[in-house]
């Protein structure tokens, strides 16, 4: 028998090995194996098995890792697609589908020694006092960890061994599973009675999943009291799989569940998962890493792991230890855990058969991996759903434009939950024109009079306030008003941010820090009055201290949240009412629910608008909507103040009116005009190196090669723009393409090379070329050829990013 193996070292090639007779039963497609490669031993995955090979003199596989094949054929197929579409080496794609703790040999099941009481008849033999004490404990516990017993009885393993010699106990080595949530006690929850909007969404999801579609539980109202009785037990809670009803096959439908925050999306997910379980299928739930809090996990465990269901829910995320990750993953592979909840890479979990994939907050950019393979977990989810005939539900309060457009095109099915479950109104949003707030030469205040007044009211009423600013630090830059000097990072093309509390200047790209100069560092200037410009969260915190000396203010950003527990502790204090005003960055924008928060202030709403990124407007709209959603989650109606210098920008105005559709319609128009996604797909090629001239030269060379390869479509867009986002250099939309163009690339736009928005980062210069096409799979294939044939100077490297979310 011959096995074809993809090695973990990057070679873009697979190699044949012979399988020694002793291993033939263990080796199969997907097995992880160790093989000789030159003088080394390397790890790889078997991608095919055959009777014979074209090669002669094959080396043998050394050993097989794990009892089961680790990469299932379905996941292998998915990895192949990732390699092709995202234009990366197949072994890189293959590597990413297994967590490191599983891939590497060193993490394994943890074996522990247990002491167990053996049945005995008749009198107990006469024991010395120490042994008697130990025996008393074991006899009562029946089974106990050896280490625990040693501690409890204040004894040694040798003493316990003596009990074993007497035939009283048995000491065995057994697998002790590490359970990251072992310490939590979770109370079981029952399915809620869904409201009509939830029922309609669920109905469609279940219909697509096939099998019997259960009627949603209708609330039973006791006459006269208006109170609902607890719902009858849902058939969904039945752990025994029901066979699918004839004539209701599962179809690989993708749904977009658009529901405002608090509209009950999670309940829809939970009941859809119950439906998958009923059919004997499993589910994968993806959430952004930051949302993977114990509370989120608990909601899923409470419904499925406790009470009568006892279905194992496995959790995969980066805060687990290698051992925990190993165990969680194998619980899934062995089919014991049927539900997986995790961050991005959980999309590769070997759940089989897979009935449902949920991607919560599908618009989140953290679903895109920023290193090779640069996959987007939401898009991989849709692809996996199609490959495995599983239903995919993408959920968000602010869906991505791409997913929304896919609904309009009929690729996805739109489901809507337009109202909050508790009938609460959306908060009232006021936009404050900060240009009016300018106070002569004193500059622009952080707080407009309106926001200041609103905070005062909240403090008087004992209600809470959240203030949001997406920049940490004190001031965004240090500037000399006399000579114009700005303190910049020596490694990156950005200015340094002033951090007042530790009196230093810091780069937010590479982490470089410097002491604050007392006079302007320019030799010819030396002006002692250097100024700070721009505002960061530290300054907001400080200013609050001056304006409201009695208020309890807390800041929440990457500088104050250094330890894992800080986040939890601060939110706990806020919930407990120990904080009046919470100031923070992005971190506080997501999914938090505090009933006593009646005011949200967004200090500079347009900060993200003026980024050189075609998604700037979309991001601002999403951020404002998410932040605004933090207000008024309790009985009192919420109020939101949006301070902006461009108050009439559509992203701000549509967010103010909670008008999702309005924003998307006008944004789609803008994207269509310039042929940006979703009207095309983008490939971003970045060349980077320490020598700017070499990088620039290589970029020009790359452009010529692209034109040759994809010619002559590109010839029409030879006009080089100043920036990639300057549409002048692009093919004017609607201009007739040259006659001999490959029809697949008729719509191709090549822009650049141009300096990256952040030209220099961590001492590397970066130049970019952006390609836009409607035929990305084809383009990826062509790019893969180019990657293999093109050569650049030694110190210049090329990165290919398909469907990038970060254009910096
Ligand atoms: P979303 O995920 O859309 O933000 P959630 O599912 O978290 O919304 O729901 C918000 C709150 O409403 C939760 O406390 C949830 O338990 C509750 N809830 C959801 N659906 C119902 C329902 N049908 N009846 C009563 N409460 C519900
Ligand atoms: Zn830097």
mmCIF file of C-alpha atoms and ligand atoms in Angstrom, residues 192-195 198 260-267 299 421, ligand 1:
data_model
loop_
_atom_site.group_PDB
_atom_site.id
_atom_site.type_symbol
_atom_site.label_atom_id
_atom_site.label_comp_id
_atom_site.label_asym_id
_atom_site.label_seq_id
_atom_site.Cartn_x
_atom_site.Cartn_y
_atom_site.Cartn_z
ATOM 1 C CA UNK A 192 -38.534 29.890 25.413
ATOM 2 C CA UNK A 193 -41.886 30.485 23.839
ATOM 3 C CA UNK A 194 -40.916 32.189 20.626
ATOM 4 C CA UNK A 195 -42.634 35.328 19.372
ATOM 5 C CA UNK A 198 -38.847 34.266 15.789
ATOM 6 C CA UNK A 260 -31.662 44.305 15.986
ATOM 7 C CA UNK A 261 -29.733 43.745 19.201
ATOM 8 C CA UNK A 262 -31.974 42.069 21.741
ATOM 9 C CA UNK A 263 -34.405 40.749 19.148
ATOM 10 C CA UNK A 264 -33.853 37.154 20.212
ATOM 11 C CA UNK A 265 -31.466 35.828 17.581
ATOM 12 C CA UNK A 266 -29.708 33.591 20.085
ATOM 13 C CA UNK A 267 -32.974 31.878 20.982
ATOM 14 C CA UNK A 299 -26.183 29.974 27.357
ATOM 15 C CA UNK A 421 -38.128 40.963 22.364
HETATM 16 P P1 LIG B 1 -29.960 38.835 20.365
HETATM 17 O O1 LIG B 1 -29.142 37.589 20.252
HETATM 18 O O2 LIG B 1 -30.760 39.141 19.136
HETATM 19 O O3 LIG B 1 -29.212 40.049 20.857
HETATM 20 P P2 LIG B 1 -31.097 37.453 22.596
HETATM 21 O O4 LIG B 1 -31.407 36.136 22.007
HETATM 22 O O5 LIG B 1 -29.881 37.577 23.434
HETATM 23 O O6 LIG B 1 -31.078 38.568 21.461
HETATM 24 O O7 LIG B 1 -32.386 37.928 23.411
HETATM 25 C C1 LIG B 1 -32.400 39.042 24.264
HETATM 26 C C2 LIG B 1 -33.097 38.687 25.553
HETATM 27 O O8 LIG B 1 -34.454 38.332 25.299
HETATM 28 C C3 LIG B 1 -32.472 37.502 26.255
HETATM 29 O O9 LIG B 1 -32.458 37.763 27.623
HETATM 30 C C4 LIG B 1 -33.403 36.352 25.928
HETATM 31 O O10 LIG B 1 -33.418 35.371 26.938
HETATM 32 C C5 LIG B 1 -34.748 37.026 25.799
HETATM 33 N N1 LIG B 1 -35.647 36.356 24.862
HETATM 34 C C6 LIG B 1 -35.345 35.933 23.610
HETATM 35 N N2 LIG B 1 -36.421 35.374 23.011
HETATM 36 C C7 LIG B 1 -37.431 35.434 23.903
HETATM 37 C C8 LIG B 1 -38.802 35.032 23.883
HETATM 38 N N3 LIG B 1 -39.337 34.467 22.801
HETATM 39 N N4 LIG B 1 -39.539 35.277 24.979
HETATM 40 C C9 LIG B 1 -39.013 35.866 26.069
HETATM 41 N N5 LIG B 1 -37.725 36.266 26.155
HETATM 42 C C10 LIG B 1 -36.937 36.069 25.093
#
